[in-house]
Amino acid sequence: MTAPTSPADAAPSNFIRNLIDEDRRLGKWGGRVETRFPPEPNGYLHYGHAKSICLNFGLAQIYGGACHLRFDDTNPTKEEQEYVDGIIEAVQWLGFDWQEHLYFASDYFDKMYAMAEHLIMVGKAYVDSLNAEEMRAYRGTLSAPGKDSPYRNRSVTENLELFQRMKAGEFPDGTHILRAKIDMASPNINLRDPAIYRIRHATHHRSGDKWCVYPMYTFAHPIEDALEDITHSICTLEFEDQRPFYDWLLDNLAEGGFFSRPVPRQIEFARLNLTYVVLSKRKLIQLVDDKHVAGWDDPRLPTLVGARRRGFTAEGFKRFAERIGVSKADSWIDMSVLEDCMREDLNEAAERRVAVLDPLKLIITNYPANETERCHAPNHPLHPELGKREMPFGRELWIEREDFMETPVKGYHRLYPGNMARLRYGYVVKCTGCEKDADGNITAVLCEYLPDSKSGTPGADNYKVKGNLHWVSVEFAYTAEVRLYDRLFAHAYPGARREGDPEGFERDFTSDINPNSLQVITAQLEPALRAARPEARFQFERHGYFVADRVDSRDGAPVFNRTVTLRDTWKK
């Protein structure tokens, strides 16, 4: 696996489009392009699924075709309607529409069962009664061929009767299994009589208790593709070794008259490998179950529901998918590529607001105590058509604590006794000192303002100062909870024994959790932010991009989550 990709060398690959172009040139499927996104409804979608969604729906759009949303719900013990609903919402949030093409594997169970019976009748499938441990022993290894099961030569009549009795619920789980009859000596282990149906006495989230036998994913998936007239079945690289069975199954069923030719074509691409995250479903479940995060929608978790709550954008994910492209070779993409895509989108889309995250009071001693005036700030410097907003200005303001130093270091240009700085959108002020509490902690900065220096007036040009400070009126500020989210893991390859060795998972990956991945603070925000609606996104000037939390925000009391900082703070 190659090293992480940087934005500069992330040229997108088009090998799938090249294959589709050649199929169209040859007239296959009449030039039609039909793809599908086929999640199993046993969990929430993650960043890797976003790449697949953008790829499959994107290809359909490019070629004027259709992309199906299909749920591979073949395992009733792990699937729930909650996940179906969450997946539908995530795909819609990314901006894609499957129109009338919403399907479930369970819609085809009757047809799949009939196809399994056909394979039995033509001698291409049999009921095996080995237990799981015996099946493993008979299967062989990568270097040694497998052995025929003693049940492999059952008659068609006996196999058919046993399979029908399995369907009728006469046997407990694990007693029998239906296997394809291919070649136990095949160098491809996936062709050594793979299982195609198993007994499961479990209630299905859609079909209820109608079935107690269920197709294996590798059997169901090709059939679903063919039944839906999919042309290009695009999947991740781990299914490459399964492609011979995919082709074997559809070829035999087409021979039996179930499908017309050409049958769908499977194409594999490398899955998303992203630094500083884990995308394994098992590990994501562990993070949630062990309370390392606050749930599946925790903004630090690489789920799409978490990304949405963090303020990541659908356009940012599309930009990311386009930038990294698709390839046949596994490689690592650095998290900074995804974060940069979000920054680029938010820089264009997010209006600007002022927030003071570590507030320190500034008192303008020569400003009238009971007076308030309005300053004006642009809503977006790149889009003047969005106009300006008013910011109330008065005697007492909040500034960032780091904007004052009683004893300045070399090169410090903000406030210190005797120095002048501009209050952005407001006046130039000169620092005259500070106030402290009994323990010597600074509680307020004192200054005087220059009345003829207001921004936007002719006098503003008379003063050349280096410091430019953000501020919020103490009287009108909105005091809000702000959550500073960062990367969940402090190590690029969580669990790897050393950096740059992603294959060596020796440590507990949770030991690499970043202890500073979340800081909850109380900040002082400009009053306009009080009216922010859930999922409204802003650039907090100087600090980064933030979103009003879609879960915890209330009318007149939004809570803000940091989406991403203004620039990459993880560069070494």
Coordinates of C-alpha atoms in Angstrom, one line a residue, residues 53-432:
I53 CA -22.1 6.8 -3.7
C54 CA -20.5 9.7 -5.6
L55 CA -18.9 7.2 -8.0
N56 CA -22.0 5.2 -8.8
F57 CA -24.5 8.1 -9.0
G58 CA -21.9 10.3 -10.7
L59 CA -21.3 7.7 -13.5
A60 CA -25.0 7.4 -14.1
Q61 CA -25.3 11.1 -14.4
I62 CA -22.4 11.4 -16.8
Y63 CA -23.8 8.8 -19.2
G64 CA -27.5 9.8 -18.8
G65 CA -28.3 6.5 -17.1
A66 CA -29.7 5.6 -13.7
C67 CA -28.3 4.5 -10.4
H68 CA -30.3 2.3 -8.1
L69 CA -30.4 2.4 -4.4
R70 CA -30.7 -1.2 -3.3
F71 CA -30.6 -2.7 0.2
D72 CA -28.9 -6.1 0.4
D73 CA -31.0 -7.2 3.3
T74 CA -30.1 -10.9 3.3
N75 CA -29.1 -11.3 7.0
P76 CA -32.1 -10.8 9.3
T77 CA -30.0 -11.1 12.5
K78 CA -28.1 -7.8 11.9
E79 CA -30.4 -5.6 9.9
E80 CA -32.9 -3.0 11.1
Q81 CA -35.3 -0.4 9.7
E82 CA -33.3 2.3 11.6
Y83 CA -30.3 1.7 9.3
V84 CA -32.5 1.7 6.2
D85 CA -33.9 5.1 7.1
G86 CA -30.4 6.4 8.0
I87 CA -29.0 5.3 4.6
I88 CA -31.8 6.8 2.7
E89 CA -31.3 10.1 4.5
A90 CA -27.5 10.1 4.0
V91 CA -27.8 9.5 0.2
Q92 CA -30.4 12.2 -0.1
W93 CA -28.2 14.6 1.9
L94 CA -25.4 14.0 -0.5
G95 CA -27.7 15.3 -3.2
F96 CA -28.5 12.1 -5.2
D97 CA -31.9 10.9 -6.4
W98 CA -32.6 7.3 -7.4
Q99 CA -36.1 8.3 -8.6
E100 CA -38.2 5.1 -8.9
H101 CA -35.2 2.8 -8.5
L102 CA -35.4 1.8 -4.8
Y103 CA -35.1 -1.9 -4.3
F104 CA -34.5 -4.5 -1.6
A105 CA -32.9 -7.9 -1.9
S106 CA -35.9 -9.2 0.1
D107 CA -38.1 -8.3 -2.9
Y108 CA -36.5 -11.1 -4.8
F109 CA -36.4 -13.9 -2.3
D110 CA -39.0 -15.9 -4.2
K111 CA -37.1 -15.6 -7.4
M112 CA -33.8 -16.4 -5.7
Y113 CA -35.2 -19.5 -4.1
A114 CA -36.5 -20.7 -7.6
M115 CA -33.0 -20.1 -9.0
A116 CA -31.4 -22.1 -6.2
E117 CA -33.8 -25.0 -7.0
H118 CA -32.9 -24.7 -10.7
L119 CA -29.2 -25.1 -9.8
I120 CA -30.1 -28.2 -7.8
M121 CA -32.1 -29.7 -10.7
V122 CA -29.2 -29.2 -13.2
G123 CA -26.7 -30.7 -10.9
K124 CA -25.0 -27.4 -10.0
A125 CA -25.9 -27.2 -6.3
Y126 CA -26.3 -29.6 -3.4
V127 CA -27.3 -29.7 0.3
D128 CA -24.3 -30.2 2.5
S129 CA -24.6 -31.5 6.1
L130 CA -21.1 -30.9 7.3
N131 CA -20.8 -28.6 10.4
A132 CA -18.8 -25.4 10.2
E133 CA -15.6 -26.9 11.6
E134 CA -15.8 -29.8 9.2
M135 CA -16.4 -27.5 6.2
R136 CA -13.3 -25.5 7.1
A137 CA -11.2 -28.7 7.2
Y138 CA -12.5 -29.8 3.8
R139 CA -12.0 -26.4 2.2
G140 CA -8.2 -26.7 2.0
T141 CA -5.8 -23.8 2.1
L142 CA -4.3 -21.3 -0.4
S143 CA -1.6 -23.8 -1.2
A144 CA -3.6 -27.1 -0.8
P145 CA -6.8 -28.0 -2.7
G146 CA -10.0 -28.8 -0.8
K147 CA -11.7 -32.2 -0.6
D148 CA -15.2 -33.1 -1.7
S149 CA -17.8 -33.3 1.0
P150 CA -19.2 -36.8 1.6
Y151 CA -22.6 -35.2 0.8
R152 CA -21.5 -33.7 -2.5
N153 CA -23.0 -36.6 -4.6
R154 CA -26.4 -36.6 -3.2
S155 CA -29.1 -37.2 -5.8
V156 CA -31.0 -34.3 -7.3
T157 CA -34.2 -35.7 -5.7
E158 CA -32.6 -35.9 -2.2
N159 CA -31.1 -32.4 -2.6
L160 CA -34.4 -30.9 -3.7
E161 CA -36.3 -32.6 -0.9
L162 CA -33.8 -31.5 1.8
F163 CA -33.8 -27.9 0.5
Q164 CA -37.6 -27.7 0.5
R165 CA -37.6 -29.1 4.1
M166 CA -35.0 -26.4 5.0
K167 CA -37.4 -23.8 3.6
A168 CA -40.3 -25.4 5.6
G169 CA -38.4 -24.8 8.8
E170 CA -37.8 -28.5 9.7
F171 CA -34.1 -28.1 10.7
P172 CA -32.4 -25.9 13.2
D173 CA -29.8 -23.3 12.2
G174 CA -26.5 -24.8 11.0
T175 CA -27.9 -28.3 10.3
H176 CA -27.6 -28.0 6.5
I177 CA -26.4 -25.5 4.0
L178 CA -26.9 -25.3 0.2
R179 CA -23.7 -25.0 -1.8
A180 CA -22.9 -24.4 -5.4
K181 CA -21.1 -27.4 -7.0
I182 CA -18.1 -26.0 -8.8
D183 CA -14.6 -27.3 -8.1
M184 CA -13.1 -28.1 -4.7
A185 CA -9.6 -28.1 -6.2
S186 CA -9.9 -24.6 -7.7
P187 CA -6.9 -22.4 -6.9
N188 CA -9.6 -19.7 -6.1
I189 CA -11.0 -20.7 -2.8
N190 CA -14.1 -18.7 -3.6
L191 CA -14.9 -21.4 -6.2
R192 CA -14.6 -24.3 -3.9
D193 CA -18.3 -25.0 -3.7
P194 CA -19.3 -21.7 -2.0
A195 CA -22.3 -21.6 0.3
I196 CA -25.4 -20.0 -1.3
Y197 CA -28.2 -20.6 1.2
R198 CA -28.3 -21.0 4.9
I199 CA -30.9 -21.7 7.6
R200 CA -31.8 -18.7 9.7
H201 CA -34.7 -18.8 12.1
A202 CA -35.0 -15.1 12.5
T203 CA -37.5 -12.4 11.9
H204 CA -36.7 -10.2 8.9
H205 CA -37.3 -6.5 9.1
R206 CA -39.4 -6.6 5.9
S207 CA -40.6 -10.1 5.3
G208 CA -41.2 -11.0 8.9
D209 CA -41.2 -14.8 9.5
K210 CA -42.0 -15.9 6.0
W211 CA -38.6 -17.3 5.4
C212 CA -36.2 -19.4 7.5
V213 CA -33.7 -19.9 4.7
Y214 CA -31.8 -16.9 3.4
P215 CA -29.4 -16.4 0.5
M216 CA -25.8 -15.6 1.0
Y217 CA -24.7 -12.2 0.0
T218 CA -22.4 -13.5 -2.8
F219 CA -25.3 -15.4 -4.2
A220 CA -27.9 -12.7 -3.9
H221 CA -25.9 -9.8 -5.1
P222 CA -25.3 -10.9 -8.8
I223 CA -28.9 -12.0 -9.1
E224 CA -30.1 -8.6 -7.9
D225 CA -27.8 -6.9 -10.4
A226 CA -29.2 -9.0 -13.2
L227 CA -32.9 -8.7 -12.2
E228 CA -32.5 -4.9 -12.2
D229 CA -30.7 -4.8 -15.6
I230 CA -27.6 -3.3 -14.1
T231 CA -24.8 -2.9 -16.7
H232 CA -21.8 -2.1 -14.6
S233 CA -21.7 -3.5 -11.1
I234 CA -19.0 -1.4 -9.4
C235 CA -17.6 -2.7 -6.1
T236 CA -14.5 -2.4 -4.0
L237 CA -11.3 -4.4 -4.5
E238 CA -12.0 -7.1 -1.9
F239 CA -14.7 -8.5 -4.2
E240 CA -12.2 -9.1 -7.0
D241 CA -11.7 -12.8 -6.0
Q242 CA -15.4 -13.2 -5.9
R243 CA -15.8 -12.1 -9.6
P244 CA -15.3 -15.6 -11.0
F245 CA -18.3 -16.8 -8.9
Y246 CA -20.3 -13.7 -9.9
D247 CA -19.7 -14.6 -13.6
W248 CA -20.2 -18.4 -13.0
L249 CA -23.6 -17.9 -11.3
L250 CA -25.0 -15.4 -13.9
D251 CA -23.7 -17.5 -16.8
N252 CA -25.5 -20.6 -15.4
L253 CA -28.7 -18.8 -14.7
A254 CA -28.7 -17.1 -18.1
E255 CA -28.2 -20.6 -19.5
G256 CA -31.3 -21.6 -17.6
G257 CA -33.3 -18.8 -19.2
F258 CA -33.6 -16.6 -16.1
F259 CA -31.6 -13.7 -17.7
S260 CA -30.8 -12.4 -21.1
R261 CA -27.3 -11.7 -22.2
P262 CA -25.1 -9.7 -21.8
V263 CA -25.3 -10.1 -18.0
P264 CA -23.9 -7.4 -15.7
R265 CA -20.2 -6.7 -15.6
Q266 CA -18.4 -6.5 -12.2
I267 CA -15.7 -3.9 -12.0
E268 CA -13.5 -3.4 -8.9
F269 CA -11.8 -0.3 -7.6
A270 CA -9.7 0.4 -4.5
R271 CA -11.6 1.3 -1.3
L272 CA -11.0 4.5 0.5
N273 CA -8.1 4.3 3.0
L274 CA -8.0 7.6 4.9
T275 CA -5.4 8.5 7.6
Y276 CA -6.5 9.4 11.1
V277 CA -9.7 7.4 10.9
V278 CA -10.9 3.8 11.1
L279 CA -13.6 2.7 8.6
S280 CA -13.9 -0.9 9.8
K281 CA -17.5 -1.5 10.9
R282 CA -16.3 -3.6 13.8
K283 CA -14.1 -0.8 15.1
L284 CA -16.8 1.9 14.6
I285 CA -19.2 -0.3 16.7
Q286 CA -16.5 -0.6 19.4
L287 CA -16.0 3.2 19.5
V288 CA -19.8 3.6 20.0
D289 CA -20.4 0.7 22.4
D290 CA -17.4 1.6 24.6
K291 CA -18.4 5.2 24.8
H292 CA -15.3 6.6 23.2
V293 CA -17.7 8.8 21.2
A294 CA -21.2 10.1 22.0
G295 CA -23.1 7.9 19.4
W296 CA -23.2 7.2 15.7
D297 CA -23.7 10.9 14.9
D298 CA -20.8 12.1 17.0
P299 CA -19.1 14.7 14.8
R300 CA -15.7 13.0 15.4
L301 CA -16.9 9.7 14.0
P302 CA -16.3 9.1 10.2
T303 CA -20.0 8.3 9.6
L304 CA -21.9 10.4 7.2
V305 CA -24.5 11.3 9.9
G306 CA -21.5 12.4 12.1
A307 CA -20.0 14.4 9.2
R308 CA -23.3 16.2 8.6
R309 CA -23.6 17.1 12.2
R310 CA -20.0 18.4 12.2
G311 CA -20.9 20.7 9.3
F312 CA -19.1 18.8 6.5
T313 CA -20.9 19.5 3.2
A314 CA -22.2 17.3 0.4
E315 CA -20.4 19.4 -2.1
G316 CA -17.2 18.9 -0.1
F317 CA -17.6 15.2 -0.4
K318 CA -18.2 15.4 -4.1
R319 CA -15.1 17.6 -4.5
F320 CA -13.1 15.0 -2.5
A321 CA -14.3 12.1 -4.6
E322 CA -13.4 13.9 -7.8
R323 CA -10.0 14.9 -6.5
I324 CA -8.9 11.4 -5.3
G325 CA -10.4 9.6 -8.3
V326 CA -10.6 5.8 -8.5
S327 CA -7.8 3.3 -8.9
K328 CA -7.1 -0.4 -8.9
A329 CA -4.2 0.0 -6.4
D330 CA -4.7 0.4 -2.7
S331 CA -3.2 3.7 -1.4
W332 CA -3.7 6.0 1.5
I333 CA -5.3 9.4 1.3
D334 CA -4.2 11.9 3.9
M335 CA -7.1 13.4 6.0
S336 CA -5.9 16.9 5.0
V337 CA -7.2 16.3 1.4
L338 CA -10.7 15.8 2.7
E339 CA -10.4 18.7 5.1
D340 CA -9.1 21.0 2.3
C341 CA -12.1 20.0 0.1
M342 CA -14.4 21.1 2.9
R343 CA -12.5 24.4 3.4
E344 CA -12.7 25.2 -0.3
D345 CA -16.5 24.6 -0.4
L346 CA -17.1 26.5 2.9
N347 CA -14.9 29.4 1.9
E348 CA -17.3 30.0 -1.0
A349 CA -20.5 29.1 0.8
A350 CA -20.2 30.2 4.4
E351 CA -21.1 33.8 5.5
R352 CA -18.7 35.4 7.9
R353 CA -19.4 36.2 11.5
V354 CA -17.3 37.3 14.6
A355 CA -16.8 35.0 17.6
V356 CA -14.6 35.5 20.6
L357 CA -13.7 32.0 21.8
D358 CA -11.4 32.9 24.8
P359 CA -13.0 36.2 25.9
L360 CA -11.2 39.0 27.8
K361 CA -12.9 42.3 28.5
L362 CA -11.7 45.4 26.8
I363 CA -12.8 48.8 28.4
I364 CA -12.6 51.9 26.2
T365 CA -12.2 54.4 29.0
N366 CA -12.9 57.6 26.9
Y367 CA -16.0 56.2 25.2
P368 CA -19.4 57.3 26.7
A369 CA -20.7 54.7 29.1
N370 CA -24.3 54.6 27.9
E371 CA -23.7 55.1 24.2
T372 CA -24.0 52.5 21.4
E373 CA -23.3 52.9 17.7
R374 CA -23.3 50.6 14.7
C375 CA -20.4 49.3 12.8
H376 CA -20.9 47.4 9.5
A377 CA -19.2 44.2 8.4
P378 CA -19.5 42.4 5.1
N379 CA -21.4 39.1 5.1
H380 CA -19.0 37.6 2.6
P381 CA -15.9 39.3 1.2
L382 CA -16.1 37.2 -2.0
H383 CA -19.8 38.0 -2.5
P384 CA -20.5 41.7 -2.0
E385 CA -24.1 41.1 -3.3
L386 CA -24.8 39.5 0.1
G387 CA -24.5 43.0 1.7
K388 CA -23.4 44.0 5.2
R389 CA -24.7 43.4 8.7
E390 CA -24.7 45.7 11.7
M391 CA -22.5 45.1 14.7
P392 CA -23.2 47.1 17.9
F393 CA -20.2 48.9 19.4
G394 CA -19.9 50.3 22.9
R395 CA -17.6 51.1 25.8
E396 CA -17.1 47.4 26.8
L397 CA -16.1 44.8 24.3
W398 CA -14.9 41.2 24.3
I399 CA -11.6 40.5 22.6
E400 CA -9.5 37.3 22.4
R401 CA -7.3 36.8 25.5
E402 CA -4.3 36.2 23.2
D403 CA -4.7 39.7 21.8
F404 CA -3.2 41.3 24.9
M405 CA 0.3 40.9 26.4
E406 CA 1.4 43.0 29.3
T407 CA 5.0 42.3 28.4
P408 CA 5.0 41.7 24.6
V409 CA 7.4 39.3 22.9
K410 CA 9.4 40.4 19.8
G411 CA 7.1 40.8 16.8
Y412 CA 3.9 41.1 18.8
H413 CA 1.7 43.7 17.1
R414 CA -1.6 43.5 19.0
L415 CA -2.4 45.2 22.3
Y416 CA 0.1 46.0 25.0
P417 CA 0.6 49.2 27.1
G418 CA 1.4 52.1 24.7
N419 CA 0.6 50.2 21.5
M420 CA -2.2 50.9 19.0
A421 CA -4.3 48.4 17.1
R422 CA -7.5 48.5 15.0
L423 CA -10.7 47.0 16.2
R424 CA -11.9 45.4 12.9
Y425 CA -14.8 47.3 11.4
G426 CA -14.5 49.8 14.2
Y427 CA -11.9 52.2 15.7
V428 CA -8.2 52.4 16.3
V429 CA -7.5 52.1 20.1
K430 CA -4.4 52.7 22.2
C431 CA -3.7 50.4 25.1
T432 CA -3.3 52.3 28.4

